[in-house]
GROMACS .gro file of C-alpha atoms in nm:
model
  412
    1MET     CA    1  -4.740   1.518  -8.552
    2PRO     CA    2  -4.922   1.306  -8.259
    3VAL     CA    3  -4.811   1.415  -7.943
    4CYS     CA    4  -4.645   1.156  -7.716
    5PRO     CA    5  -4.816   1.061  -7.416
    6LYS     CA    6  -4.469   1.036  -7.211
    7LEU     CA    7  -4.450   1.430  -7.282
    8LEU     CA    8  -4.821   1.503  -7.188
    9SER     CA    9  -4.754   1.317  -6.857
   10GLY     CA   10  -4.437   1.472  -6.779
   11ALA     CA   11  -4.615   1.858  -6.877
   12ALA     CA   12  -4.903   1.706  -6.623
   13LEU     CA   13  -4.668   1.682  -6.365
   14LEU     CA   14  -4.489   1.989  -6.388
   15LEU     CA   15  -4.828   2.179  -6.377
   16ALA     CA   16  -4.955   1.966  -6.087
   17ALA     CA   17  -4.627   2.058  -5.889
   18ALA     CA   18  -4.619   2.471  -5.971
   19PRO     CA   19  -4.879   2.540  -5.652
   20VAL     CA   20  -4.675   2.328  -5.512
   21TRP     CA   21  -4.369   2.509  -5.546
   22ALA     CA   22  -4.562   2.845  -5.457
   23ALA     CA   23  -4.715   2.748  -5.117
   24ASN     CA   24  -4.309   2.716  -5.044
   25LYS     CA   25  -4.299   3.066  -5.073
   26VAL     CA   26  -4.435   3.262  -4.674
   27ASP     CA   27  -4.489   3.614  -4.634
   28LEU     CA   28  -4.305   3.777  -4.367
   29ASP     CA   29  -4.394   4.123  -4.321
   30TYR     CA   30  -4.244   4.393  -4.067
   31HIS     CA   31  -4.427   4.710  -3.966
   32VAL     CA   32  -4.269   4.969  -3.773
   33ARG     CA   33  -4.436   5.289  -3.640
   34PHE     CA   34  -4.249   5.585  -3.454
   35LEU     CA   35  -4.357   5.702  -3.149
   36PRO     CA   36  -4.130   6.036  -3.086
   37GLU     CA   37  -4.323   6.097  -2.767
   38SER     CA   38  -4.167   5.753  -2.592
   39ASP     CA   39  -3.851   5.751  -2.800
   40GLN     CA   40  -3.963   5.431  -2.909
   41ALA     CA   41  -4.067   5.209  -3.203
   42GLU     CA   42  -4.324   4.974  -3.235
   43VAL     CA   43  -4.222   4.641  -3.427
   44ARG     CA   44  -4.464   4.388  -3.577
   45LEU     CA   45  -4.376   4.092  -3.744
   46THR     CA   46  -4.621   3.893  -3.959
   47LEU     CA   47  -4.599   3.554  -4.084
   48GLU     CA   48  -4.868   3.492  -4.357
   49GLN     CA   49  -4.844   3.101  -4.262
   50GLY     CA   50  -4.720   3.063  -3.904
   51SER     CA   51  -4.690   2.678  -3.899
   52ALA     CA   52  -4.420   2.791  -4.179
   53VAL     CA   53  -4.185   2.873  -3.914
   54ARG     CA   54  -4.128   2.627  -3.534
   55SER     CA   55  -3.906   2.881  -3.375
   56LEU     CA   56  -3.725   3.206  -3.388
   57ARG     CA   57  -3.506   3.279  -3.147
   58PHE     CA   58  -3.409   3.650  -3.092
   59ASP     CA   59  -3.063   3.811  -2.971
   60LEU     CA   60  -3.219   4.069  -2.736
   61GLY     CA   61  -2.858   4.194  -2.611
   62GLU     CA   62  -2.915   4.517  -2.382
   63GLN     CA   63  -3.173   4.431  -2.127
   64GLY     CA   64  -3.494   4.643  -2.141
   65ARG     CA   65  -3.418   4.777  -2.489
   66TYR     CA   66  -3.710   4.524  -2.619
   67ASN     CA   67  -4.026   4.509  -2.378
   68ASP     CA   68  -4.388   4.471  -2.420
   69PHE     CA   69  -4.402   4.145  -2.592
   70GLN     CA   70  -4.717   4.028  -2.736
   71ALA     CA   71  -4.765   3.680  -2.961
   72ASP     CA   72  -4.988   3.459  -3.162
   73GLY     CA   73  -4.839   3.163  -3.045
   74GLN     CA   74  -4.565   3.128  -2.789
   75TRP     CA   75  -4.334   3.376  -2.665
   76GLN     CA   76  -4.095   3.290  -2.394
   77GLN     CA   77  -3.802   3.434  -2.242
   78ASP     CA   78  -3.613   3.184  -2.003
   79GLU     CA   79  -3.278   3.373  -1.977
   80PRO     CA   80  -3.185   3.723  -2.001
   81GLY     CA   81  -3.113   3.871  -2.352
   82SER     CA   82  -3.280   3.586  -2.545
   83GLY     CA   83  -3.653   3.536  -2.643
   84VAL     CA   84  -3.805   3.242  -2.848
   85TRP     CA   85  -4.145   3.275  -3.068
   86ARG     CA   86  -4.305   2.970  -3.188
   87PRO     CA   87  -4.578   3.135  -3.373
   88ALA     CA   88  -4.960   2.952  -3.442
   89GLU     CA   89  -5.099   2.834  -3.725
   90GLY     CA   90  -5.225   3.031  -4.011
   91LYS     CA   91  -5.148   3.378  -3.983
   92SER     CA   92  -4.934   3.460  -3.683
   93SER     CA   93  -4.807   3.793  -3.532
   94LEU     CA   94  -4.536   3.894  -3.289
   95SER     CA   95  -4.504   4.279  -3.206
   96TYR     CA   96  -4.285   4.459  -2.937
   97ARG     CA   97  -4.154   4.789  -2.844
   98VAL     CA   98  -3.780   4.906  -2.889
   99GLN     CA   99  -3.606   5.206  -2.683
  100VAL     CA  100  -3.465   5.408  -3.006
  101SER     CA  101  -3.182   5.633  -2.900
  102HIS     CA  102  -2.893   5.462  -2.775
  103ALA     CA  103  -2.569   5.650  -2.674
  104ARG     CA  104  -2.208   5.513  -2.647
  105THR     CA  105  -2.001   5.553  -2.365
  106SER     CA  106  -1.889   5.871  -2.456
  107GLY     CA  107  -2.256   6.027  -2.457
  108ARG     CA  108  -2.253   6.056  -2.813
  109PHE     CA  109  -2.587   5.874  -3.033
  110ASP     CA  110  -2.511   5.620  -3.255
  111ALA     CA  111  -2.904   5.611  -3.282
  112ARG     CA  112  -3.121   5.892  -3.170
  113MET     CA  113  -3.509   5.975  -3.223
  114THR     CA  114  -3.609   6.315  -3.216
  115GLU     CA  115  -3.952   6.535  -3.235
  116HIS     CA  116  -3.925   6.547  -3.648
  117TRP     CA  117  -3.700   6.279  -3.733
  118ALA     CA  118  -3.531   5.905  -3.643
  119LEU     CA  119  -3.173   5.775  -3.754
  120LEU     CA  120  -3.080   5.385  -3.647
  121ARG     CA  121  -2.985   5.069  -3.822
  122GLY     CA  122  -3.270   4.848  -3.899
  123ASP     CA  123  -3.016   4.553  -3.701
  124ASP     CA  124  -3.198   4.777  -3.363
  125LEU     CA  125  -3.546   4.714  -3.483
  126VAL     CA  126  -3.520   4.370  -3.540
  127PRO     CA  127  -3.236   4.223  -3.335
  128SER     CA  128  -3.035   3.921  -3.480
  129ALA     CA  129  -3.254   3.576  -3.455
  130HIS     CA  130  -3.170   3.152  -3.497
  131LEU     CA  131  -3.461   3.071  -3.735
  132ASP     CA  132  -3.566   2.713  -3.726
  133GLN     CA  133  -3.847   2.690  -4.030
  134GLN     CA  134  -4.021   2.385  -4.233
  135ASP     CA  135  -3.813   2.258  -4.481
  136GLY     CA  136  -3.829   2.368  -4.853
  137VAL     CA  137  -4.010   2.738  -4.691
  138GLU     CA  138  -3.871   3.054  -4.844
  139LEU     CA  139  -3.944   3.367  -4.643
  140VAL     CA  140  -4.045   3.662  -4.877
  141ALA     CA  141  -3.984   3.941  -4.593
  142ARG     CA  142  -4.114   4.317  -4.705
  143LEU     CA  143  -4.102   4.602  -4.495
  144ALA     CA  144  -4.323   4.895  -4.408
  145PHE     CA  145  -4.342   5.217  -4.173
  146GLU     CA  146  -4.624   5.423  -4.037
  147LEU     CA  147  -4.478   5.737  -3.978
  148PRO     CA  148  -4.565   5.971  -3.704
  149GLU     CA  149  -4.801   6.339  -3.869
  150GLY     CA  150  -4.584   6.542  -4.024
  151TRP     CA  151  -4.271   6.320  -4.122
  152LYS     CA  152  -4.238   6.346  -4.454
  153GLY     CA  153  -4.063   6.009  -4.573
  154VAL     CA  154  -3.824   5.736  -4.495
  155GLU     CA  155  -3.501   5.600  -4.640
  156THR     CA  156  -3.343   5.246  -4.639
  157GLY     CA  157  -3.083   5.087  -4.798
  158TRP     CA  158  -3.337   4.852  -4.971
  159PRO     CA  159  -3.531   4.832  -5.265
  160ARG     CA  160  -3.805   5.054  -5.271
  161ILE     CA  161  -4.186   4.862  -5.362
  162GLY     CA  162  -4.406   5.138  -5.286
  163LYS     CA  163  -4.501   5.445  -5.065
  164ASN     CA  164  -4.276   5.375  -4.712
  165ARG     CA  165  -4.237   5.005  -4.824
  166PHE     CA  166  -3.927   4.812  -4.906
  167ARG     CA  167  -3.826   4.451  -5.005
  168ILE     CA  168  -3.609   4.254  -4.766
  169ASP     CA  169  -3.382   4.005  -4.944
  170ASN     CA  170  -3.037   3.900  -4.807
  171PRO     CA  171  -2.939   3.606  -4.943
  172ALA     CA  172  -2.624   3.527  -4.728
  173ARG     CA  173  -2.904   3.484  -4.436
  174LEU     CA  174  -3.164   3.220  -4.405
  175PHE     CA  175  -3.360   3.501  -4.159
  176ASP     CA  176  -3.399   3.821  -4.337
  177ARG     CA  177  -3.410   4.127  -4.177
  178PRO     CA  178  -3.376   4.501  -4.207
  179THR     CA  179  -3.017   4.571  -4.160
  180GLY     CA  180  -2.828   4.822  -4.266
  181TRP     CA  181  -2.901   5.203  -4.169
  182LEU     CA  182  -3.227   5.409  -4.209
  183LEU     CA  183  -3.376   5.753  -4.172
  184ALA     CA  184  -3.695   5.858  -4.140
  185GLY     CA  185  -3.885   6.203  -4.041
  186ASN     CA  186  -3.823   6.570  -4.223
  187LEU     CA  187  -3.521   6.449  -4.508
  188GLY     CA  188  -3.350   6.614  -4.760
  189THR     CA  189  -3.201   6.368  -5.004
  190ARG     CA  190  -2.985   6.407  -5.322
  191ARG     CA  191  -2.982   6.086  -5.578
  192ALA     CA  192  -2.758   5.960  -5.857
  193THR     CA  193  -2.720   5.599  -6.012
  194LEU     CA  194  -2.344   5.546  -6.044
  195GLY     CA  195  -2.212   5.234  -6.239
  196ASP     CA  196  -2.517   4.980  -6.169
  197SER     CA  197  -2.612   5.165  -5.800
  198GLU     CA  198  -2.865   5.332  -5.694
  199VAL     CA  199  -2.714   5.592  -5.453
  200SER     CA  200  -2.862   5.819  -5.201
  201VAL     CA  201  -2.719   6.087  -4.935
  202ALA     CA  202  -3.019   6.188  -4.667
  203ALA     CA  203  -2.993   6.376  -4.363
  204PRO     CA  204  -3.280   6.565  -4.140
  205LEU     CA  205  -3.327   6.892  -4.254
  206GLY     CA  206  -3.118   7.185  -4.064
  207GLU     CA  207  -2.823   6.907  -4.003
  208GLY     CA  208  -2.573   7.072  -4.170
  209MET     CA  209  -2.459   6.753  -4.413
  210ARG     CA  210  -2.283   6.849  -4.714
  211ARG     CA  211  -2.526   6.605  -4.925
  212MET     CA  212  -2.421   6.736  -5.291
  213ASP     CA  213  -1.998   6.739  -5.165
  214ILE     CA  214  -2.074   6.384  -5.039
  215LEU     CA  215  -2.247   6.278  -5.398
  216THR     CA  216  -1.988   6.470  -5.590
  217LEU     CA  217  -1.691   6.299  -5.452
  218LEU     CA  218  -1.866   5.970  -5.488
  219THR     CA  219  -1.880   6.004  -5.871
  220PHE     CA  220  -1.517   6.077  -5.871
  221VAL     CA  221  -1.407   5.775  -5.705
  222TRP     CA  222  -1.665   5.540  -5.775
  223ASP     CA  223  -1.534   5.367  -6.087
  224GLU     CA  224  -1.175   5.301  -5.908
  225TYR     CA  225  -1.383   5.098  -5.665
  226GLN     CA  226  -1.524   4.883  -5.917
  227ALA     CA  227  -1.224   4.825  -6.093
  228VAL     CA  228  -1.067   4.661  -5.734
  229PHE     CA  229  -1.356   4.510  -5.605
  230LEU     CA  230  -1.500   4.410  -5.931
  231ARG     CA  231  -1.841   4.459  -5.770
  232GLU     CA  232  -2.088   4.721  -5.618
  233PRO     CA  233  -2.374   4.728  -5.377
  234ASP     CA  234  -2.742   4.711  -5.560
  235LYS     CA  235  -2.819   5.018  -5.371
  236LEU     CA  236  -2.624   5.255  -5.152
  237LEU     CA  237  -2.794   5.507  -4.878
  238VAL     CA  238  -2.563   5.750  -4.686
  239VAL     CA  239  -2.666   5.918  -4.363
  240GLY     CA  240  -2.600   6.156  -4.143
  241ALA     CA  241  -2.681   6.426  -3.875
  242GLY     CA  242  -2.473   6.676  -3.660
  243ASN     CA  243  -2.417   6.651  -3.293
  244PRO     CA  244  -2.511   6.505  -3.021
  245MET     CA  245  -2.465   6.213  -3.266
  246TRP     CA  246  -2.126   5.995  -3.289
  247ARG     CA  247  -1.862   6.199  -3.444
  248GLY     CA  248  -1.725   5.959  -3.679
  249GLY     CA  249  -1.811   5.705  -3.985
  250LEU     CA  250  -1.988   5.357  -3.970
  251SER     CA  251  -2.076   5.117  -4.196
  252ALA     CA  252  -2.318   4.816  -4.327
  253PRO     CA  253  -2.356   4.645  -4.619
  254ASN     CA  254  -2.572   4.858  -4.813
  255SER     CA  255  -2.545   5.192  -4.609
  256LEU     CA  256  -2.292   5.372  -4.401
  257TYR     CA  257  -2.362   5.703  -4.169
  258MET     CA  258  -2.125   5.956  -4.147
  259HIS     CA  259  -2.127   6.270  -3.905
  260ALA     CA  260  -2.252   6.596  -4.094
  261ASP     CA  261  -1.926   6.797  -3.946
  262ARG     CA  262  -1.679   6.497  -4.045
  263PRO     CA  263  -1.458   6.625  -4.339
  264LEU     CA  264  -1.450   6.422  -4.694
  265VAL     CA  265  -1.098   6.481  -4.692
  266SER     CA  266  -0.910   6.561  -4.348
  267GLU     CA  267  -0.604   6.784  -4.358
  268ASN     CA  268  -0.391   6.433  -4.335
  269GLY     CA  269  -0.516   6.331  -4.651
  270THR     CA  270  -0.741   6.050  -4.473
  271SER     CA  271  -1.102   5.996  -4.577
  272SER     CA  272  -1.352   5.855  -4.336
  273LEU     CA  273  -1.643   5.825  -4.589
  274LEU     CA  274  -1.417   5.629  -4.855
  275HIS     CA  275  -1.249   5.435  -4.597
  276GLU     CA  276  -1.593   5.315  -4.543
  277LEU     CA  277  -1.722   5.318  -4.873
  278VAL     CA  278  -1.416   5.021  -4.876
  279HIS     CA  279  -1.610   4.839  -4.620
  280VAL     CA  280  -1.986   4.868  -4.815
  281PHE     CA  281  -1.780   4.722  -5.107
  282ALA     CA  282  -1.542   4.461  -5.002
  283ARG     CA  283  -1.752   4.313  -4.751
  284ILE     CA  284  -1.414   4.148  -4.567
  285ARG     CA  285  -1.487   3.973  -4.233
  286ASP     CA  286  -1.180   3.880  -4.034
  287THR     CA  287  -1.124   3.664  -3.756
  288ASP     CA  288  -0.864   3.518  -3.539
  289GLU     CA  289  -0.760   3.891  -3.411
  290SER     CA  290  -0.693   3.993  -3.741
  291ASP     CA  291  -0.890   4.304  -3.784
  292TRP     CA  292  -0.559   4.479  -3.930
  293ILE     CA  293  -0.685   4.293  -4.263
  294SER     CA  294  -1.055   4.477  -4.269
  295GLU     CA  295  -0.920   4.796  -4.119
  296GLY     CA  296  -0.623   4.800  -4.278
  297LEU     CA  297  -0.709   4.764  -4.640
  298ALA     CA  298  -1.033   5.035  -4.594
  299GLU     CA  299  -0.762   5.277  -4.493
  300TYR     CA  300  -0.525   5.198  -4.758
  301TYR     CA  301  -0.728   5.190  -5.031
  302ALA     CA  302  -0.938   5.504  -4.942
  303ILE     CA  303  -0.600   5.661  -4.984
  304GLU     CA  304  -0.502   5.488  -5.274
  305LEU     CA  305  -0.827   5.509  -5.463
  306LEU     CA  306  -0.861   5.865  -5.436
  307ARG     CA  307  -0.476   5.892  -5.552
  308ARG     CA  308  -0.559   5.669  -5.870
  309ALA     CA  309  -0.886   5.899  -5.917
  310GLY     CA  310  -0.643   6.209  -5.977
  311GLY     CA  311  -0.743   6.339  -5.616
  312LEU     CA  312  -0.384   6.328  -5.450
  313GLY     CA  313  -0.069   6.400  -5.652
  314GLU     CA  314   0.271   6.254  -5.547
  315ASP     CA  315   0.390   6.507  -5.324
  316ARG     CA  316   0.021   6.469  -5.115
  317TYR     CA  317   0.053   6.130  -5.115
  318GLU     CA  318   0.405   6.103  -5.033
  319ARG     CA  319   0.349   6.346  -4.703
  320ILE     CA  320   0.083   6.113  -4.590
  321ARG     CA  321   0.295   5.837  -4.591
  322GLN     CA  322   0.558   6.051  -4.386
  323GLN     CA  323   0.243   6.089  -4.122
  324LEU     CA  324   0.126   5.709  -4.111
  325THR     CA  325   0.523   5.698  -4.050
  326ARG     CA  326   0.520   5.936  -3.749
  327TRP     CA  327   0.159   5.807  -3.615
  328SER     CA  328   0.248   5.412  -3.614
  329ARG     CA  329   0.628   5.448  -3.479
  330LYS     CA  330   0.522   5.239  -3.172
  331VAL     CA  331   0.343   5.006  -3.331
  332ASP     CA  332   0.522   4.656  -3.237
  333SER     CA  333   0.233   4.422  -3.324
  334LEU     CA  334  -0.097   4.472  -3.577
  335ARG     CA  335  -0.285   4.133  -3.412
  336GLY     CA  336  -0.598   4.220  -3.174
  337GLY     CA  337  -0.969   4.181  -3.202
  338ARG     CA  338  -0.969   4.561  -3.236
  339ILE     CA  339  -0.728   4.749  -3.386
  340SER     CA  340  -0.606   5.106  -3.301
  341GLY     CA  341  -0.590   5.407  -3.509
  342PRO     CA  342  -0.200   5.411  -3.508
  343ALA     CA  343  -0.185   5.044  -3.585
  344THR     CA  344  -0.427   5.050  -3.862
  345ALA     CA  345  -0.127   5.347  -3.996
  346ARG     CA  346   0.144   5.090  -3.940
  347ALA     CA  347  -0.109   4.831  -4.168
  348VAL     CA  348  -0.116   5.070  -4.456
  349LEU     CA  349   0.230   5.110  -4.455
  350LEU     CA  350   0.267   4.731  -4.481
  351LEU     CA  351   0.021   4.725  -4.756
  352GLN     CA  352   0.179   4.945  -4.961
  353ALA     CA  353   0.510   4.740  -4.912
  354LEU     CA  354   0.343   4.448  -5.022
  355ASP     CA  355   0.138   4.603  -5.293
  356ALA     CA  356   0.514   4.725  -5.414
  357GLU     CA  357   0.722   4.376  -5.372
  358ILE     CA  358   0.423   4.174  -5.584
  359ARG     CA  359   0.410   4.464  -5.857
  360THR     CA  360   0.819   4.416  -5.844
  361ARG     CA  361   0.816   4.050  -5.864
  362SER     CA  362   0.562   4.018  -6.106
  363GLU     CA  363   0.650   4.259  -6.346
  364ASN     CA  364   0.368   4.477  -6.255
  365ARG     CA  365   0.133   4.168  -6.391
  366HIS     CA  366   0.008   4.170  -6.045
  367SER     CA  367  -0.062   4.392  -5.738
  368LEU     CA  368  -0.236   4.426  -5.410
  369ASP     CA  369  -0.557   4.430  -5.550
  370ASP     CA  370  -0.572   4.048  -5.677
  371VAL     CA  371  -0.482   3.975  -5.318
  372VAL     CA  372  -0.822   4.142  -5.183
  373ARG     CA  373  -1.048   3.970  -5.489
  374GLY     CA  374  -0.925   3.656  -5.353
  375LEU     CA  375  -0.994   3.752  -4.990
  376ILE     CA  376  -1.336   3.875  -5.144
  377ARG     CA  377  -1.451   3.500  -5.194
  378MET     CA  378  -1.418   3.404  -4.851
  379GLU     CA  379  -1.635   3.435  -4.612
  380ARG     CA  380  -1.394   3.496  -4.330
  381VAL     CA  381  -1.046   3.582  -4.333
  382ASN     CA  382  -0.780   3.525  -4.115
  383THR     CA  383  -0.366   3.626  -4.137
  384ASP     CA  384  -0.284   3.306  -4.239
  385ASP     CA  385  -0.499   3.335  -4.488
  386PHE     CA  386  -0.378   3.657  -4.613
  387VAL     CA  387  -0.039   3.559  -4.614
  388ALA     CA  388  -0.076   3.243  -4.809
  389ILE     CA  389  -0.268   3.424  -5.098
  390SER     CA  390  -0.022   3.679  -5.130
  391GLU     CA  391   0.242   3.432  -5.125
  392ASN     CA  392   0.114   3.209  -5.389
  393LEU     CA  393   0.058   3.533  -5.638
  394LEU     CA  394   0.414   3.602  -5.560
  395GLY     CA  395   0.498   3.230  -5.620
  396GLY     CA  396   0.748   3.228  -5.294
  397LYS     CA  397   0.776   3.408  -4.947
  398SER     CA  398   0.735   3.706  -4.909
  399GLN     CA  399   0.980   3.939  -4.751
  400VAL     CA  400   0.740   4.261  -4.634
  401LEU     CA  401   0.507   4.003  -4.446
  402ASP     CA  402   0.792   3.808  -4.268
  403THR     CA  403   0.762   4.010  -3.993
  404PRO     CA  404   0.668   3.997  -3.610
  405LEU     CA  405   0.398   4.244  -3.692
  406LEU     CA  406   0.187   3.950  -3.775
  407ALA     CA  407   0.282   3.727  -3.490
  408LEU     CA  408   0.029   3.655  -3.218
  409LYS     CA  409   0.132   3.824  -2.890
  410THR     CA  410   0.193   3.572  -2.639
  411ARG     CA  411  -0.090   3.612  -2.359
  412ARG     CA  412   0.034   3.603  -1.998
   0.00000   0.00000   0.00000
């Protein structure tokens, strides 16, 4: 059968266009070298094609944490806490040094480097930046580490593509940078596949981290988390260390940190580990003084999903409710930019009551789980959004949410 000339010409056009499309993918390589003797990391960003990016404006935060900038092209710092890189044509690099260890006002560290290991967030290595790039360009980001002599390995929440090398790909960001927790040095690591997720629990050797205990608890509750949030991270890294690290838990989209001494389940029946795991799965971001939503839901599901998995009997669950009631008895508002512990406890009681209201009025066809799935689809949520989704599910006004607890306080 003769081939249609129009088809031949169309195929030729597609073939001609293919190299152009491929050329729009530009490599962005991050290289990190740890320098324990000076408590610093040397970071280098290399663009395969500098002309693809017009500028990167970095938020440098604390003055003095980043220093010794050297750039191909132009580096400019006109104001404190901000720096702009305009890459040169062709292959172009920016390098600098960053102080690794960082103590909170309490004196506890949320980032630390010793002679044998470093525990920090990638956000600290590469600060957030506003990217101005050429139209049609897609940056393909990779992260590589150069470790000091004697350091055995490195763990991140990103997919591994080689020895100490990782692929950084965040569809929600234009500028892919290595966010989330990372750990390098002499490490002990335990791994498992839970659902479709690669899960690793890692800590420096000798820090007392109960890696198998953590992995066992995650295995115990994982199916319940999947069932509520209908998604899971591609990869999850849990890291931790002992004193003088901060004695709490902190999460990121692909990783979380827990102090080595924190119990997996506290004497009052709550779990910092499961609380932070809710943040990883749900990724709900709130606004307009509505921190009670993300923190309340994290604590609510940390308790509820342990209960659903069979880890809490009804008697223990009721004692937890009594403890939350006593702790939160003086709370008169849930609104604010950062919610306190007692207010979080009061938010849990509100959410438990709302779940009961939804189940009763829908004859068990719906629950708070359905509200959460609606919130997950939103970029940011506030109290009005929460009430609207809940009352849409109820088919009318909620008696539980008609409360002064959710009203904004009048500013004086």
